[in-house]
CSV table of C-alpha atoms and ligand atoms in Angstrom, one decimal:
chain,number,residue,atom,x,y,z
A,1,UNK,CA,-3.3,23.9,-4.5
A,2,UNK,CA,-3.2,26.7,-2.4
A,3,UNK,CA,-5.7,28.6,-1.0
A,4,UNK,CA,-5.9,32.2,0.6
A,5,UNK,CA,-8.2,31.1,3.7
A,6,UNK,CA,-8.3,28.3,6.2
A,7,UNK,CA,-10.4,25.6,5.0
A,8,UNK,CA,-13.8,25.1,6.0
A,9,UNK,CA,-15.7,22.5,7.3
A,10,UNK,CA,-19.3,21.5,6.4
A,11,UNK,CA,-21.8,22.4,9.0
A,12,UNK,CA,-22.6,18.8,10.0
A,13,UNK,CA,-19.2,17.8,10.3
A,14,UNK,CA,-19.0,14.5,12.6
A,15,UNK,CA,-16.1,15.6,14.9
A,16,UNK,CA,-15.3,12.4,17.4
A,17,UNK,CA,-12.5,9.5,18.0
A,18,UNK,CA,-12.4,5.5,17.5
A,19,UNK,CA,-11.5,2.6,19.8
A,20,UNK,CA,-12.1,-1.1,19.0
A,21,UNK,CA,-13.8,-3.7,21.2
A,22,UNK,CA,-10.9,-5.6,22.1
A,23,UNK,CA,-8.2,-2.8,22.6
A,24,UNK,CA,-10.7,-0.7,24.6
A,25,UNK,CA,-13.1,-2.7,26.6
A,26,UNK,CA,-11.6,-5.6,28.6
A,27,UNK,CA,-14.0,-7.5,30.8
A,28,UNK,CA,-13.6,-10.4,28.1
A,29,UNK,CA,-14.7,-13.4,30.7
A,30,UNK,CA,-17.9,-11.1,31.8
A,31,UNK,CA,-21.5,-10.6,30.6
A,32,UNK,CA,-21.3,-14.3,28.9
A,33,UNK,CA,-18.6,-12.8,26.4
A,34,UNK,CA,-16.5,-16.2,25.2
A,35,UNK,CA,-12.8,-15.7,24.2
A,36,UNK,CA,-12.2,-14.1,20.9
A,37,UNK,CA,-8.8,-15.2,18.1
A,38,UNK,CA,-7.2,-11.7,19.2
A,39,UNK,CA,-7.8,-12.3,23.0
A,40,UNK,CA,-4.7,-15.3,22.5
A,41,UNK,CA,-3.1,-13.4,19.8
A,42,UNK,CA,-2.3,-10.5,22.4
A,43,UNK,CA,-1.7,-13.0,25.0
A,44,UNK,CA,1.3,-13.6,22.4
A,45,UNK,CA,2.7,-10.2,23.0
A,46,UNK,CA,4.7,-9.9,26.0
A,47,UNK,CA,6.3,-8.1,27.7
A,48,UNK,CA,3.4,-6.2,26.5
A,49,UNK,CA,0.0,-6.8,28.4
A,50,UNK,CA,-2.6,-8.5,27.0
A,51,UNK,CA,-6.6,-7.1,26.2
A,52,UNK,CA,-8.1,-8.9,29.8
A,53,UNK,CA,-8.4,-5.5,31.4
A,54,UNK,CA,-7.0,-2.6,28.9
A,55,UNK,CA,-9.2,0.6,29.7
A,56,UNK,CA,-11.6,-1.1,31.3
A,57,UNK,CA,-14.4,0.9,29.1
A,58,UNK,CA,-16.6,-2.3,30.3
A,59,UNK,CA,-16.9,-0.9,33.5
A,60,UNK,CA,-16.7,3.0,32.4
A,61,UNK,CA,-19.6,3.6,30.0
A,62,UNK,CA,-21.3,6.2,31.5
A,63,UNK,CA,-17.9,7.9,32.3
A,64,UNK,CA,-16.7,7.7,28.7
A,65,UNK,CA,-19.1,9.2,27.1
A,66,UNK,CA,-19.8,12.2,29.4
A,67,UNK,CA,-15.8,12.7,28.7
A,68,UNK,CA,-16.7,12.5,24.8
A,69,UNK,CA,-19.8,14.9,25.5
A,70,UNK,CA,-17.4,17.4,27.8
A,71,UNK,CA,-15.2,17.1,24.5
A,72,UNK,CA,-17.9,18.2,21.9
A,73,UNK,CA,-18.0,15.4,20.1
A,74,UNK,CA,-20.5,14.7,17.2
A,75,UNK,CA,-19.5,11.4,16.5
A,76,UNK,CA,-17.9,8.1,18.2
A,77,UNK,CA,-16.2,5.2,16.3
A,78,UNK,CA,-16.4,2.2,18.1
A,79,UNK,CA,-16.4,-1.8,17.6
A,80,UNK,CA,-18.9,-4.9,18.4
A,81,UNK,CA,-17.4,-8.1,20.1
A,82,UNK,CA,-19.0,-10.7,17.7
A,83,UNK,CA,-18.1,-13.2,20.9
A,84,UNK,CA,-20.2,-11.5,22.7
A,85,UNK,CA,-23.3,-11.2,20.9
A,86,UNK,CA,-23.1,-15.0,19.7
A,87,UNK,CA,-21.0,-16.4,22.4
A,88,UNK,CA,-21.3,-20.3,21.0
A,89,UNK,CA,-22.1,-22.1,18.0
A,90,UNK,CA,-26.0,-22.9,18.5
A,91,UNK,CA,-25.8,-18.8,17.1
A,92,UNK,CA,-28.1,-18.1,20.4
A,93,UNK,CA,-28.2,-14.4,21.0
A,94,UNK,CA,-26.2,-13.4,24.4
A,95,UNK,CA,-29.0,-10.4,26.0
A,96,UNK,CA,-26.3,-9.5,28.2
A,97,UNK,CA,-23.9,-8.9,25.1
A,98,UNK,CA,-27.1,-6.9,23.6
A,99,UNK,CA,-28.0,-4.7,26.5
A,100,UNK,CA,-24.4,-3.7,27.1
A,101,UNK,CA,-24.2,-2.4,23.5
A,102,UNK,CA,-27.5,-1.1,24.1
A,103,UNK,CA,-26.2,0.9,27.1
A,104,UNK,CA,-23.5,2.3,25.0
A,105,UNK,CA,-25.7,3.6,22.2
A,106,UNK,CA,-28.1,4.9,24.4
A,107,UNK,CA,-26.0,6.6,25.8
A,108,UNK,CA,-24.2,8.7,22.9
A,109,UNK,CA,-28.0,9.4,21.7
A,110,UNK,CA,-28.7,10.7,24.7
A,111,UNK,CA,-25.7,13.1,24.4
A,112,UNK,CA,-26.1,13.9,21.1
A,113,UNK,CA,-23.4,11.5,19.5
A,114,UNK,CA,-23.5,9.9,16.4
A,115,UNK,CA,-22.9,6.5,16.8
A,116,UNK,CA,-20.3,4.9,13.9
A,117,UNK,CA,-19.9,1.0,14.5
A,118,UNK,CA,-17.6,-1.7,13.3
A,119,UNK,CA,-19.0,-5.0,12.8
A,120,UNK,CA,-15.4,-6.7,12.8
A,121,UNK,CA,-12.4,-5.7,14.4
A,122,UNK,CA,-9.2,-8.6,14.2
A,123,UNK,CA,-11.9,-10.5,16.9
A,124,UNK,CA,-13.7,-13.9,15.7
A,125,UNK,CA,-14.8,-15.8,18.1
A,126,UNK,CA,-12.5,-18.8,19.0
A,127,UNK,CA,-15.8,-21.1,18.1
A,128,UNK,CA,-15.6,-19.7,15.0
A,129,UNK,CA,-11.8,-20.3,14.1
A,130,UNK,CA,-12.5,-23.8,16.0
A,131,UNK,CA,-15.7,-25.0,15.1
A,132,UNK,CA,-16.4,-23.9,11.8
A,133,UNK,CA,-12.8,-23.4,10.4
A,134,UNK,CA,-12.5,-19.9,11.1
A,135,UNK,CA,-11.5,-17.7,7.9
A,136,UNK,CA,-10.3,-20.4,6.2
A,137,UNK,CA,-13.9,-22.2,5.6
A,138,UNK,CA,-16.6,-20.5,3.7
A,139,UNK,CA,-19.0,-21.7,6.7
A,140,UNK,CA,-17.9,-18.4,8.3
A,141,UNK,CA,-19.9,-16.5,5.8
A,142,UNK,CA,-23.3,-17.7,7.4
A,143,UNK,CA,-22.3,-17.3,11.2
A,144,UNK,CA,-21.1,-13.9,10.0
A,145,UNK,CA,-24.5,-12.9,8.2
A,146,UNK,CA,-26.6,-14.4,11.4
A,147,UNK,CA,-24.1,-11.7,13.8
A,148,UNK,CA,-24.3,-9.0,11.5
A,149,UNK,CA,-28.1,-9.4,11.5
A,150,UNK,CA,-28.4,-9.2,14.9
A,151,UNK,CA,-26.4,-6.4,15.2
A,152,UNK,CA,-28.7,-4.8,12.3
A,153,UNK,CA,-31.9,-5.6,13.9
A,154,UNK,CA,-30.9,-5.1,17.5
A,155,UNK,CA,-29.3,-1.4,17.2
A,156,UNK,CA,-30.3,-0.1,13.5
A,157,UNK,CA,-32.9,2.0,14.8
A,158,UNK,CA,-30.1,3.9,16.5
A,159,UNK,CA,-27.1,3.5,14.8
A,160,UNK,CA,-26.8,4.3,10.9
A,161,UNK,CA,-23.4,4.6,10.0
A,162,UNK,CA,-22.0,1.0,9.7
A,163,UNK,CA,-18.7,-0.4,9.0
A,164,UNK,CA,-18.1,-4.1,7.6
A,165,UNK,CA,-14.9,-4.8,8.2
A,166,UNK,CA,-11.2,-3.4,10.2
A,167,UNK,CA,-8.7,-3.0,7.7
A,168,UNK,CA,-9.0,-6.2,5.3
A,169,UNK,CA,-6.1,-5.2,3.5
A,170,UNK,CA,-3.7,-5.5,6.2
A,171,UNK,CA,-5.2,-8.3,7.9
A,172,UNK,CA,-4.3,-10.3,4.6
A,173,UNK,CA,-1.0,-8.2,3.7
A,174,UNK,CA,0.5,-8.9,7.4
A,175,UNK,CA,-1.6,-12.1,7.9
A,176,UNK,CA,1.2,-13.0,10.6
A,177,UNK,CA,0.8,-10.0,12.6
A,178,UNK,CA,-2.7,-9.9,13.1
A,179,UNK,CA,-2.8,-13.8,13.5
A,180,UNK,CA,-4.9,-14.2,10.5
A,181,UNK,CA,-2.4,-17.2,8.6
A,182,UNK,CA,-2.9,-19.3,11.9
A,183,UNK,CA,-3.3,-23.3,10.0
A,184,UNK,CA,-2.3,-22.1,6.8
A,185,UNK,CA,0.7,-24.4,4.9
A,186,UNK,CA,1.0,-21.7,2.2
A,187,UNK,CA,0.3,-18.2,3.2
A,188,UNK,CA,0.5,-16.7,-0.6
A,189,UNK,CA,-1.7,-18.8,-2.0
A,190,UNK,CA,-4.4,-19.5,0.7
A,191,UNK,CA,-4.4,-15.1,1.8
A,192,UNK,CA,-6.0,-15.0,-1.3
A,193,UNK,CA,-8.9,-17.3,-1.0
A,194,UNK,CA,-9.1,-16.0,3.1
A,195,UNK,CA,-9.8,-12.9,1.1
A,196,UNK,CA,-12.4,-13.7,-0.9
A,197,UNK,CA,-14.1,-15.3,1.7
A,198,UNK,CA,-13.8,-12.1,3.8
A,199,UNK,CA,-14.9,-10.4,0.6
A,200,UNK,CA,-18.0,-12.4,0.8
A,201,UNK,CA,-18.8,-11.7,4.6
A,202,UNK,CA,-18.3,-8.0,3.5
A,203,UNK,CA,-20.7,-8.2,0.9
A,204,UNK,CA,-23.4,-10.1,3.2
A,205,UNK,CA,-22.9,-7.0,5.7
A,206,UNK,CA,-23.5,-4.6,3.0
A,207,UNK,CA,-26.4,-6.2,1.5
A,208,UNK,CA,-28.2,-7.1,5.2
A,209,UNK,CA,-27.8,-3.6,6.2
A,210,UNK,CA,-29.7,-1.9,3.1
A,211,UNK,CA,-32.4,-4.7,4.0
A,212,UNK,CA,-32.9,-4.2,7.8
A,213,UNK,CA,-31.3,-0.7,8.7
A,214,UNK,CA,-34.0,2.1,7.4
A,215,UNK,CA,-31.5,4.5,6.0
A,216,UNK,CA,-28.9,2.6,7.2
A,217,UNK,CA,-25.4,3.2,5.4
A,218,UNK,CA,-22.6,1.0,5.3
A,219,UNK,CA,-18.4,1.3,4.4
A,220,UNK,CA,-15.7,-1.0,4.5
A,221,UNK,CA,-12.6,0.2,6.8
A,222,UNK,CA,-9.2,-0.1,4.4
A,223,UNK,CA,-6.3,0.7,6.1
A,224,UNK,CA,-4.7,3.5,3.7
A,225,UNK,CA,-1.0,4.4,3.4
A,226,UNK,CA,0.0,6.1,0.9
A,227,UNK,CA,2.8,5.5,-1.4
A,228,UNK,CA,5.5,7.5,-2.8
A,229,UNK,CA,8.0,6.9,-5.6
A,230,UNK,CA,11.3,7.0,-4.4
A,231,UNK,CA,12.6,9.3,-7.3
A,232,UNK,CA,11.3,10.6,-10.9
A,233,UNK,CA,12.4,7.1,-12.2
A,234,UNK,CA,10.2,5.3,-14.3
A,235,UNK,CA,11.0,2.2,-12.7
A,236,UNK,CA,10.2,3.6,-9.0
A,237,UNK,CA,7.2,5.1,-10.2
A,238,UNK,CA,6.1,1.4,-11.9
A,239,UNK,CA,6.8,0.0,-8.4
A,240,UNK,CA,4.9,2.5,-6.4
A,241,UNK,CA,2.0,1.8,-8.8
A,242,UNK,CA,2.9,-2.3,-7.8
A,243,UNK,CA,2.7,-1.5,-3.9
A,244,UNK,CA,-0.3,0.8,-4.5
A,245,UNK,CA,-2.2,-2.2,-6.3
A,246,UNK,CA,-1.2,-5.1,-4.0
A,247,UNK,CA,-1.5,-3.3,-0.7
A,248,UNK,CA,-4.4,-1.6,-1.4
A,249,UNK,CA,-6.2,-1.0,-4.9
A,250,UNK,CA,-7.1,-4.8,-5.1
A,251,UNK,CA,-8.9,-3.7,-2.3
A,252,UNK,CA,-10.8,-0.8,-3.1
A,253,UNK,CA,-11.9,-1.3,-6.1
A,254,UNK,CA,-13.0,-4.5,-5.1
A,255,UNK,CA,-15.3,-2.8,-2.9
A,256,UNK,CA,-16.4,0.3,-5.1
A,257,UNK,CA,-17.0,-1.7,-8.2
A,258,UNK,CA,-18.0,-5.3,-6.8
A,259,UNK,CA,-15.8,-6.8,-8.6
A,260,UNK,CA,-11.8,-8.3,-9.2
A,261,UNK,CA,-9.8,-6.0,-11.0
A,262,UNK,CA,-7.3,-7.2,-13.9
A,263,UNK,CA,-4.6,-6.7,-12.2
A,264,UNK,CA,-5.5,-9.1,-9.7
A,265,UNK,CA,-6.9,-11.9,-12.1
A,266,UNK,CA,-4.0,-11.3,-14.1
A,267,UNK,CA,-1.4,-11.6,-10.7
A,268,UNK,CA,-3.3,-14.6,-9.4
A,269,UNK,CA,-3.2,-16.5,-12.9
A,270,UNK,CA,0.8,-15.7,-13.1
A,271,UNK,CA,1.2,-17.6,-9.4
A,272,UNK,CA,-1.3,-20.5,-9.7
A,273,UNK,CA,-2.4,-18.6,-6.9
A,274,UNK,CA,-6.5,-17.8,-8.0
A,275,UNK,CA,-8.9,-18.5,-4.9
A,276,UNK,CA,-12.1,-20.3,-5.1
A,277,UNK,CA,-14.5,-18.6,-6.8
A,278,UNK,CA,-18.0,-20.6,-6.8
A,279,UNK,CA,-21.0,-20.0,-8.7
A,280,UNK,CA,-23.5,-17.0,-7.3
A,281,UNK,CA,-20.2,-15.4,-4.9
A,282,UNK,CA,-19.8,-12.6,-8.0
A,283,UNK,CA,-23.1,-11.8,-8.5
A,284,UNK,CA,-23.3,-11.2,-4.6
A,285,UNK,CA,-20.1,-9.0,-4.6
A,286,UNK,CA,-21.6,-6.6,-7.4
A,287,UNK,CA,-24.9,-6.4,-5.3
A,288,UNK,CA,-23.2,-5.3,-2.0
A,289,UNK,CA,-23.0,-1.2,-3.2
A,290,UNK,CA,-21.2,0.6,-0.7
A,291,UNK,CA,-22.6,4.2,0.5
A,292,UNK,CA,-18.8,5.7,1.6
A,293,UNK,CA,-15.1,4.5,1.9
A,294,UNK,CA,-13.8,5.0,6.5
A,295,UNK,CA,-10.6,5.3,5.5
A,296,UNK,CA,-7.5,4.7,8.5
A,297,UNK,CA,-4.2,6.3,7.8
A,298,UNK,CA,-1.7,7.7,9.9
A,299,UNK,CA,1.6,7.5,8.2
A,300,UNK,CA,2.9,6.7,4.4
A,301,UNK,CA,5.8,5.0,2.3
A,302,UNK,CA,8.0,5.4,0.2
A,303,UNK,CA,8.8,2.5,-3.1
A,304,UNK,CA,11.4,1.9,-5.2
A,305,UNK,CA,12.3,-0.6,-7.8
A,306,UNK,CA,13.1,-4.5,-7.2
A,307,UNK,CA,14.7,-6.3,-9.6
A,308,UNK,CA,13.5,-9.8,-9.5
A,309,UNK,CA,17.1,-11.1,-8.9
A,310,UNK,CA,17.0,-9.0,-5.1
A,311,UNK,CA,16.7,-10.8,-2.6
A,312,UNK,CA,13.2,-10.8,-0.4
A,313,UNK,CA,12.9,-9.7,3.0
A,314,UNK,CA,10.4,-9.3,5.1
A,315,UNK,CA,8.8,-6.6,7.2
A,316,UNK,CA,9.5,-6.1,10.5
A,317,UNK,CA,7.3,-3.9,12.3
A,318,UNK,CA,9.7,-2.0,14.8
A,319,UNK,CA,8.5,-3.3,18.5
A,320,UNK,CA,10.3,-1.8,20.7
A,321,UNK,CA,9.3,2.2,20.3
A,322,UNK,CA,13.0,3.1,20.0
A,323,UNK,CA,13.6,4.9,16.3
A,324,UNK,CA,15.7,2.9,14.2
A,325,UNK,CA,14.0,-1.0,14.0
A,326,UNK,CA,12.0,-0.6,11.5
A,327,UNK,CA,13.1,-3.4,8.3
A,328,UNK,CA,12.2,-1.9,4.8
A,329,UNK,CA,10.7,-4.9,2.6
A,330,UNK,CA,12.0,-6.1,-0.3
A,331,UNK,CA,10.0,-8.3,-2.3
A,332,UNK,CA,11.9,-8.7,-5.6
A,333,UNK,CA,10.0,-8.4,-9.4
A,334,UNK,CA,7.3,-6.1,-7.6
A,335,UNK,CA,8.8,-3.0,-5.2
A,336,UNK,CA,10.6,-2.1,-2.3
A,337,UNK,CA,10.2,0.1,0.3
A,338,UNK,CA,12.6,2.8,1.6
A,339,UNK,CA,12.5,5.7,4.5
A,340,UNK,CA,11.5,9.1,3.4
A,341,UNK,CA,14.3,11.6,4.0
A,342,UNK,CA,11.2,14.2,4.2
A,343,UNK,CA,9.6,13.4,7.1
A,344,UNK,CA,10.0,12.7,10.6
A,345,UNK,CA,9.0,9.8,12.2
A,346,UNK,CA,7.9,8.5,15.5
A,347,UNK,CA,9.6,6.4,18.3
A,348,UNK,CA,8.4,3.3,16.0
A,349,UNK,CA,9.5,4.2,12.7
A,350,UNK,CA,6.0,5.6,11.7
A,351,UNK,CA,6.3,8.0,9.1
A,352,UNK,CA,4.9,11.9,10.3
A,353,UNK,CA,3.7,12.8,7.2
A,354,UNK,CA,0.0,15.4,7.4
A,355,UNK,CA,0.3,15.6,3.2
A,356,UNK,CA,-0.6,11.9,3.2
A,357,UNK,CA,-4.0,12.6,4.7
A,358,UNK,CA,-4.3,15.1,1.7
A,359,UNK,CA,-2.9,12.8,-0.7
A,360,UNK,CA,-5.3,9.8,0.1
A,361,UNK,CA,-8.6,11.6,0.4
A,362,UNK,CA,-7.2,13.3,-3.5
A,363,UNK,CA,-6.6,10.0,-4.7
A,364,UNK,CA,-9.8,7.9,-2.8
A,365,UNK,CA,-12.3,11.0,-4.2
A,366,UNK,CA,-10.6,10.7,-8.0
A,367,UNK,CA,-10.8,7.1,-8.2
A,368,UNK,CA,-14.4,6.3,-6.9
A,369,UNK,CA,-16.2,9.5,-6.0
A,370,UNK,CA,-17.9,8.0,-2.8
A,371,UNK,CA,-18.4,10.1,0.2
A,372,UNK,CA,-15.2,9.6,2.9
A,373,UNK,CA,-14.7,9.5,6.9
A,374,UNK,CA,-11.5,9.3,8.8
A,375,UNK,CA,-12.0,6.6,11.4
A,376,UNK,CA,-8.4,6.7,11.9
A,377,UNK,CA,-5.2,8.8,12.5
A,378,UNK,CA,-3.0,9.1,15.4
A,379,UNK,CA,0.1,10.0,17.4
A,380,UNK,CA,1.5,7.0,19.6
A,381,UNK,CA,3.6,7.8,22.0
A,382,UNK,CA,5.4,6.3,25.5
A,383,UNK,CA,3.8,8.5,28.1
A,384,UNK,CA,3.4,8.6,31.7
A,385,UNK,CA,1.9,11.1,34.4
A,386,UNK,CA,3.8,14.4,35.0
A,387,UNK,CA,4.5,15.4,38.4
A,388,UNK,CA,1.5,17.8,38.4
A,389,UNK,CA,-1.0,15.1,37.5
A,390,UNK,CA,-1.3,15.7,33.6
A,391,UNK,CA,0.0,14.9,30.4
A,392,UNK,CA,1.0,17.5,28.5
A,393,UNK,CA,1.1,15.6,24.8
A,394,UNK,CA,2.2,18.8,22.7
A,395,UNK,CA,3.5,16.3,19.8
A,396,UNK,CA,-0.3,14.9,19.5
A,397,UNK,CA,-1.3,18.5,19.3
A,398,UNK,CA,0.7,19.4,16.6
A,399,UNK,CA,0.2,16.1,15.3
A,400,UNK,CA,-3.1,16.8,14.8
A,401,UNK,CA,-3.7,20.0,14.0
A,402,UNK,CA,-1.7,19.4,11.1
A,403,UNK,CA,-3.4,16.2,9.9
A,404,UNK,CA,-6.8,17.9,10.7
A,405,UNK,CA,-5.4,20.7,8.6
A,406,UNK,CA,-4.8,18.4,5.6
A,407,UNK,CA,-8.3,17.1,5.9
A,408,UNK,CA,-9.6,20.8,5.9
A,409,UNK,CA,-7.1,21.1,2.4
A,410,UNK,CA,-9.1,18.4,0.8
A,411,UNK,CA,-12.0,19.5,1.2
A,412,UNK,CA,-11.0,22.3,0.0
A,413,UNK,CA,-9.9,20.7,-2.9
A,414,UNK,CA,-13.7,19.1,-4.2
A,415,UNK,CA,-13.5,16.2,-1.8
A,416,UNK,CA,-16.7,14.9,0.1
A,417,UNK,CA,-15.3,14.2,3.5
A,418,UNK,CA,-18.3,13.7,6.4
A,419,UNK,CA,-16.1,12.9,9.4
A,420,UNK,CA,-13.4,12.8,11.4
A,421,UNK,CA,-12.5,10.3,14.1
A,422,UNK,CA,-8.9,9.5,15.2
A,423,UNK,CA,-7.1,6.7,17.1
A,424,UNK,CA,-8.0,7.2,20.2
A,425,UNK,CA,-10.7,8.7,22.5
A,426,UNK,CA,-9.1,7.2,25.8
A,427,UNK,CA,-5.6,5.1,25.8
A,428,UNK,CA,-6.2,1.9,24.9
A,429,UNK,CA,-4.0,-1.3,24.3
A,430,UNK,CA,-2.0,-0.6,21.2
A,431,UNK,CA,-2.6,-3.7,18.4
A,432,UNK,CA,1.3,-4.1,18.5
A,433,UNK,CA,2.5,-2.6,22.4
A,434,UNK,CA,0.3,-2.9,24.9
A,435,UNK,CA,-0.2,-0.1,27.3
A,436,UNK,CA,3.1,1.0,25.9
A,437,UNK,CA,2.1,3.2,22.5
A,438,UNK,CA,-0.9,5.3,23.7
A,439,UNK,CA,-2.9,7.2,21.4
A,440,UNK,CA,-5.7,9.1,23.7
A,441,UNK,CA,-7.1,12.2,24.1
A,442,UNK,CA,-7.5,10.7,27.7
A,443,UNK,CA,-4.7,9.1,29.5
A,444,UNK,CA,-5.8,5.9,31.4
A,445,UNK,CA,-3.6,5.1,34.3
A,446,UNK,CA,-2.6,1.3,33.8
A,447,UNK,CA,0.3,0.3,32.6
A,448,UNK,CA,1.8,-3.5,30.9
A,449,UNK,CA,3.0,-4.3,34.5
A,450,UNK,CA,0.4,-3.9,36.7
A,451,UNK,CA,-3.4,-2.5,36.6
A,452,UNK,CA,-4.2,0.3,38.5
A,453,UNK,CA,-6.6,2.7,39.3
A,454,UNK,CA,-7.6,3.3,35.7
A,455,UNK,CA,-8.2,6.7,36.8
A,456,UNK,CA,-9.2,8.8,33.5
A,457,UNK,CA,-7.1,12.1,32.9
A,458,UNK,CA,-7.9,14.9,30.6
A,459,UNK,CA,-4.3,15.2,28.3
A,460,UNK,CA,-3.8,18.1,26.8
A,461,UNK,CA,-4.7,17.2,23.7
A,462,UNK,CA,-8.1,16.9,24.7
A,463,UNK,CA,-9.0,20.4,25.4
A,464,UNK,CA,-6.9,21.7,22.2
A,465,UNK,CA,-9.1,19.0,20.5
A,466,UNK,CA,-12.2,20.6,22.4
A,467,UNK,CA,-11.7,24.2,21.3
A,468,UNK,CA,-11.5,23.1,17.7
A,469,UNK,CA,-14.6,21.0,17.5
A,470,UNK,CA,-16.8,23.9,18.8
A,471,UNK,CA,-15.0,25.9,16.2
A,472,UNK,CA,-16.5,24.1,13.7
A,473,UNK,CA,-12.5,23.6,13.2
A,474,UNK,CA,-11.6,27.2,12.6
A,475,UNK,CA,-9.7,27.7,15.9
A,476,UNK,CA,-6.5,26.2,15.6
A,477,UNK,CA,-4.8,27.9,18.3
A,478,UNK,CA,-1.6,27.9,16.5
B,501,BGP,C1,-4.6,0.1,12.9
B,501,BGP,C2,-5.7,-0.8,14.0
B,501,BGP,C3,-6.0,-0.4,14.9
B,501,BGP,C4,-5.1,0.4,16.0
B,501,BGP,C5,-4.1,1.4,15.1
B,501,BGP,C6,-2.9,1.5,15.8
B,501,BGP,O1,-4.1,-0.6,11.4
B,501,BGP,O2,-6.8,-0.7,13.4
B,501,BGP,O3,-6.5,-1.6,15.8
B,501,BGP,O4,-4.2,-0.7,16.5
B,501,BGP,O5,-3.8,0.2,13.7
B,501,BGP,O6,-1.7,0.4,15.8
B,501,BGP,P1,-0.8,0.1,16.7
B,501,BGP,O7,-1.9,0.3,17.9
B,501,BGP,O8,0.0,-1.4,16.4
B,501,BGP,O9,0.5,1.5,17.0
C-alpha cells in the first residue's frame, strides 16, 4: 500500500536504543560477578577483544544515561547479567549486583526513560553450566526461575517491560556460533531438547512476571529475518516456507499459542528427534501468555529449492568485514539460501533491506495479533575517529532513516508497534567481531588491540536520531 502522507507514530511511542550486559558492561570480575559462558566464548574470537572491558558501561552509568536523556530517549533496552545477581550455586543473591542495576534503573527513571529489561542475553553463569549441566539439563529450569523471581521482586516496582530470552531461535539454529552446542554429541537431536528446556524457562518467566510485577508485561525476543522466495517457481515458495518454519515460525507459534505446531511435531517424528516432554510441561507452556513480541531485525534472506540429493553446505558468517565471505547454506530436502540481487549489503554481507522491517511487522501482526516493539536493528560498520575528532556516519543515518520509515509504514498498515530500540546506544562488543564492527550512536574510544580512554563521542547519527525523536518521527531531514 502507498500512502499520500508520511507515517504518523503514536504519541506514546517508545524511542530508545538497545544493549546487552555482556557486550556493554565490562567489569566482568567486579561487584561480585562470576564468569558467564559467553565470557569464555568471546575469548575464542581472536583477534577481536573479549568482553572484559568493552564500553565499560559498568563504570559510566550516569554519563551514559545522561547522553540517552540528551538524545531524547523515552526507553532503553538492556539486559541483566545472571551471574551478577546470583554468582554461585548456593543461590544467594549478590547485593552488589542488585545495587548496580538499581542505580541504572533509578537513573533511567529519574530521566523519564522507560527501562525494557532482558532477563537472558546469552550469558549463562559458568556455575549453571558446570554444576547443573547448563541448557542440557532440566536442573536449569529451577535455577532460572529463582533468578528471574529475584529480578522481578527487586526491580518490578520500576520495570514494567520484561523480555525473557534473547533470540532463542538463533541460539538453536546457530548453536555453534553462540556456544550453546558445547558438549553435545548429536547436536541435530539434542538441540530440540535444549530448545524445549529453554521454552520451559521462558514460560516460567512469563508466569512469574504476571504473578510478581504489578502491571508487568513480558514477551520473547525472536531474531527475525524475513525470507523471500528466490523466484515465483512454486518449489522456491515451498523452500521459503520451510526456511520460515525451521528458523522462526516454530518458535513464534510456541510463544503465541503455548503449543508445538503440527509442522514441528511431524519434523521431529520424521527425524526421530523428539524432545523429552514430561507431564506438566505442556500445561506450563500453555499457561505462559505473552503480552507482546520484542523483535530483532537486521536483514532479510532469500530461499530457494534444494533437492534431497544436493550436497549439504554449512552457513558461514563473514568474520572479516570484507565483503563476499558469507557462505550461503544448503539443507538438502529443505531449502538453501541465496544472495539477493535487489539489495545492497554491509561490509559483513548483511542485506540492507528496509522493506524487510515492514514485511516482518506485517507478517507478525497478521499471524499473532500481539503488540510489537523493535528491540534490535542497526548498521554495523568499521569506524575510527576522524581528524576533526568526530564520526560522520552518514551510512548509518541513511540506514536508520529508511528502517524507521518502514516501521512507520507498518503502523500505517495497521500494525500495533509500541517502540523502536535500535542496536546499539554506545558502541559495544559485537557478538562476532569485537570492537571492529560498531553499531553505536555514540562512539567509544577503544579498539580490539588496546583499551584507550573510553571517551564517549556523539556520532552524527546521534544528532539525527535526536531530531527525529523530538519530532516524534516527523522530522526525517532528508
Ligand atoms: C543479535 C544479538 C546481539 C548483537 C547483534 C549484532 O543477534 O542479539 O547481541 O550482537 O545480533 O550481531 P553482531 O554483533 O555479530 O554483528
